[in-house]
PDB file of C-alpha atoms in Angstrom:
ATOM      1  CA  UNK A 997      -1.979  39.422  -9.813  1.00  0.00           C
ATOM      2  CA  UNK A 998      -2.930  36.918  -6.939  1.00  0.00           C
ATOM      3  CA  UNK A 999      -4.520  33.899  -8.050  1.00  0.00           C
ATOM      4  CA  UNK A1000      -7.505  32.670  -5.967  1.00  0.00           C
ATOM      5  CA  UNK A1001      -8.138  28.422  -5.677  1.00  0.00           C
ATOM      6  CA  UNK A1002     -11.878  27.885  -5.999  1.00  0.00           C
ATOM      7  CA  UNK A1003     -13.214  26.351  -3.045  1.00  0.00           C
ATOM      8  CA  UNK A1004     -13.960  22.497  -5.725  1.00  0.00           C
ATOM      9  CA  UNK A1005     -10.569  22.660  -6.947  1.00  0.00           C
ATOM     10  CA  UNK A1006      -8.747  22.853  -3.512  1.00  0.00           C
ATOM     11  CA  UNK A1007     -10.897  20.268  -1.760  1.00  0.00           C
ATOM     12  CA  UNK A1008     -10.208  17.692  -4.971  1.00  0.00           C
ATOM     13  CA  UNK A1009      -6.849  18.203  -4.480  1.00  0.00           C
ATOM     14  CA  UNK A1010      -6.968  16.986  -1.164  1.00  0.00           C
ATOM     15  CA  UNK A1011      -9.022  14.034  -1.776  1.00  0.00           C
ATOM     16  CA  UNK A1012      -6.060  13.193  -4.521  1.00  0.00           C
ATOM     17  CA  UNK A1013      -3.143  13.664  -2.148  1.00  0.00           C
ATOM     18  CA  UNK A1014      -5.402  11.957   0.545  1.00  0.00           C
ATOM     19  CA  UNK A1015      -5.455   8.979  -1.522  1.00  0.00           C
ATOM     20  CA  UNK A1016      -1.539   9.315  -2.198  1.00  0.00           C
ATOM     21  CA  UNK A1017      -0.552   9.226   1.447  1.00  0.00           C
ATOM     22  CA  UNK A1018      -2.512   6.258   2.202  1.00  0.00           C
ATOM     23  CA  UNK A1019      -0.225   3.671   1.726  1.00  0.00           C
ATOM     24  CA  UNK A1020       2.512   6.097   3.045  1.00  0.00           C
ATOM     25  CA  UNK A1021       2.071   4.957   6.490  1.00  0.00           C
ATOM     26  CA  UNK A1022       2.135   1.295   5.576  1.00  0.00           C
ATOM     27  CA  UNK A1023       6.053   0.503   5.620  1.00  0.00           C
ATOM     28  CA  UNK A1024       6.057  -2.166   2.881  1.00  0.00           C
ATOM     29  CA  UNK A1025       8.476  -4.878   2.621  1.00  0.00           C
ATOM     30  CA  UNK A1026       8.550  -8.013   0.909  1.00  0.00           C
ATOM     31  CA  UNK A1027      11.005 -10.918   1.244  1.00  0.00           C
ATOM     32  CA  UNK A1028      13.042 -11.593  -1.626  1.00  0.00           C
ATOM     33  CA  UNK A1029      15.555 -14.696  -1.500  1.00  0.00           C
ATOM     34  CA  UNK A1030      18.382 -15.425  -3.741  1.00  0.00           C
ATOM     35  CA  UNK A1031      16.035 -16.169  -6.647  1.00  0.00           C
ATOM     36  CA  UNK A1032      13.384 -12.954  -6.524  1.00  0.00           C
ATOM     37  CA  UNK A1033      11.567 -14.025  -9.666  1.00  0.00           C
ATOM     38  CA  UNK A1034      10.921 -17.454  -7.637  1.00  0.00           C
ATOM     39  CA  UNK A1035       7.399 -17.012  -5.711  1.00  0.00           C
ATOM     40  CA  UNK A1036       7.871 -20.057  -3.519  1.00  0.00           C
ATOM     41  CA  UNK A1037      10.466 -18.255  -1.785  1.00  0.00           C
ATOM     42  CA  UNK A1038       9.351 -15.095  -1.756  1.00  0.00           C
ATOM     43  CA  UNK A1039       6.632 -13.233   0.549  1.00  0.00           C
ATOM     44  CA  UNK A1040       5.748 -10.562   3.086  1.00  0.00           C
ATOM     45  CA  UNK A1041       8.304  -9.524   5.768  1.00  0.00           C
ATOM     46  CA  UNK A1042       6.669  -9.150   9.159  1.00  0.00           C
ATOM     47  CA  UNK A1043       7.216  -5.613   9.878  1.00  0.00           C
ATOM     48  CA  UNK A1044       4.642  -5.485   6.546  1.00  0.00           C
ATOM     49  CA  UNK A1045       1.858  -7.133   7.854  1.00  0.00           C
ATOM     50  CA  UNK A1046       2.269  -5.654  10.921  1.00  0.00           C
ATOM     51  CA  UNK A1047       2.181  -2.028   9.654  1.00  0.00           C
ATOM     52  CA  UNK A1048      -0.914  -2.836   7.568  1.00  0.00           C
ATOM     53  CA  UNK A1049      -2.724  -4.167  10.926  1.00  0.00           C
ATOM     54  CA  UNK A1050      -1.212  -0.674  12.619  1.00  0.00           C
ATOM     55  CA  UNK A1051      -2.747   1.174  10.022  1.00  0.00           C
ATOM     56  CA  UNK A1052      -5.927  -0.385   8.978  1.00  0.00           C
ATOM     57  CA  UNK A1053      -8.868  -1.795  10.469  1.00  0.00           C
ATOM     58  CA  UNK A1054      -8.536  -5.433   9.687  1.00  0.00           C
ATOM     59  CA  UNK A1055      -7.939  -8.568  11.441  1.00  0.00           C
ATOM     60  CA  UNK A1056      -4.678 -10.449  11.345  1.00  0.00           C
ATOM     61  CA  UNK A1057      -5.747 -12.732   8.501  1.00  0.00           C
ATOM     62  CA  UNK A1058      -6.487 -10.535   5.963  1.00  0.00           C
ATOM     63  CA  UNK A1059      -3.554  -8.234   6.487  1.00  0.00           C
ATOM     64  CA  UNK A1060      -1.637 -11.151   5.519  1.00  0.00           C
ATOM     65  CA  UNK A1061      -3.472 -11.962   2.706  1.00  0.00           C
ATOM     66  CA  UNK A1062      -2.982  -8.288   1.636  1.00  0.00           C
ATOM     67  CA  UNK A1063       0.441  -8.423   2.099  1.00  0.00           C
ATOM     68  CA  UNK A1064       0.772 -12.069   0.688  1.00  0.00           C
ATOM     69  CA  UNK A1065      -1.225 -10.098  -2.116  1.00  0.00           C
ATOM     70  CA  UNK A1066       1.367  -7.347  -3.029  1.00  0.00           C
ATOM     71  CA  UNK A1067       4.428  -9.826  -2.741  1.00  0.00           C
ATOM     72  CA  UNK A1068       3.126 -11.730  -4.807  1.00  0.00           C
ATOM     73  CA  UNK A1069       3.515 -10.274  -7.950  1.00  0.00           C
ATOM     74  CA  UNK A1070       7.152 -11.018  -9.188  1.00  0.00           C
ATOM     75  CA  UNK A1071       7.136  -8.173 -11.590  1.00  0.00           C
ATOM     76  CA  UNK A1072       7.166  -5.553  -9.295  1.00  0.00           C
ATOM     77  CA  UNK A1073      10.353  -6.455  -7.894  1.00  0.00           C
ATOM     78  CA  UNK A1074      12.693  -2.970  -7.668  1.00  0.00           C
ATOM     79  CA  UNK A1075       9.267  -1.584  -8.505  1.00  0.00           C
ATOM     80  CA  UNK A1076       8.463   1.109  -5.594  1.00  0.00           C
ATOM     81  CA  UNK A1077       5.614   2.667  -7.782  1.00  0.00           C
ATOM     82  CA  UNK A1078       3.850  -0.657  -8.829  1.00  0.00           C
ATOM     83  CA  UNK A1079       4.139  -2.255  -5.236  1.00  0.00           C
ATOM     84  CA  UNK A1080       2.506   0.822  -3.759  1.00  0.00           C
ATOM     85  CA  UNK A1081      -0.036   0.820  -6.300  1.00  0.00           C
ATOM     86  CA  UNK A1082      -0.873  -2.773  -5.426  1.00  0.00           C
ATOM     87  CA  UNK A1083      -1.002  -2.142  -1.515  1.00  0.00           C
ATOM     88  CA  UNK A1084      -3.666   1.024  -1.990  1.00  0.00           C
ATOM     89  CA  UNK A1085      -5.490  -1.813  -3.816  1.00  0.00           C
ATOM     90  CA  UNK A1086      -5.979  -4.887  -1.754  1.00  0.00           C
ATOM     91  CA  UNK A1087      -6.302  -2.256   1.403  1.00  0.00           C
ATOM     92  CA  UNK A1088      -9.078   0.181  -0.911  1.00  0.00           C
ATOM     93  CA  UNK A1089     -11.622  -1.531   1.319  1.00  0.00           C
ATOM     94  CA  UNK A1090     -10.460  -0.842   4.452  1.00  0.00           C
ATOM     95  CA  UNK A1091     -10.903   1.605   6.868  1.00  0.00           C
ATOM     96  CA  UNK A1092      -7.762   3.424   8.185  1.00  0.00           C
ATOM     97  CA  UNK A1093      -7.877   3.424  11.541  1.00  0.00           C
TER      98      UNK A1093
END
């Protein structure tokens, strides 16, 4: 028996995996020196900000206070998941470009 999507269903779906790929573009990469729990010497690699300004409509500034944003947060060191999570959220009111 063939299953049919209804027409709500399908376009939620791509609203969700719209929202997923977002911060797939953005190539995020934070700095992380010998001591990666230290903040001081921690921070956003360029090719970061850059990629957010590629990606998004904002000015040079506040892609590096995104960026500065998601680095930021020592936990998420190793964490993939949680610094993704954090990009989609300093960048949720932006416009991609």
């Amino acid at each position: 028996m063939k299953r049919l999507i209804h027409p709500t269903v399908a376009l939620a779906l791509a609203l969700s995996l719209g929202g997923t790929a977002a911060s797939a573009n953005v190539k995020i990469s934070c700095k992380r020196g010998p001591l990666p729990k230290v903040a001081i010497i921690n921070g956003p690699a360029p090719v970061f900000i850059n990629s957010i300004e590629k990606t998004y409509a904002v000015t040079p500034e506040q892609a590096r206070a995104a960026a500065e944003y998601v680095c930021a947060d020592m936990d998420a060191v190793g964490d993939a998941e949680k610094l993704r999570s954090r990009t989609r959220a300093a960048l949720a009111n932006y416009r991609r470009r």
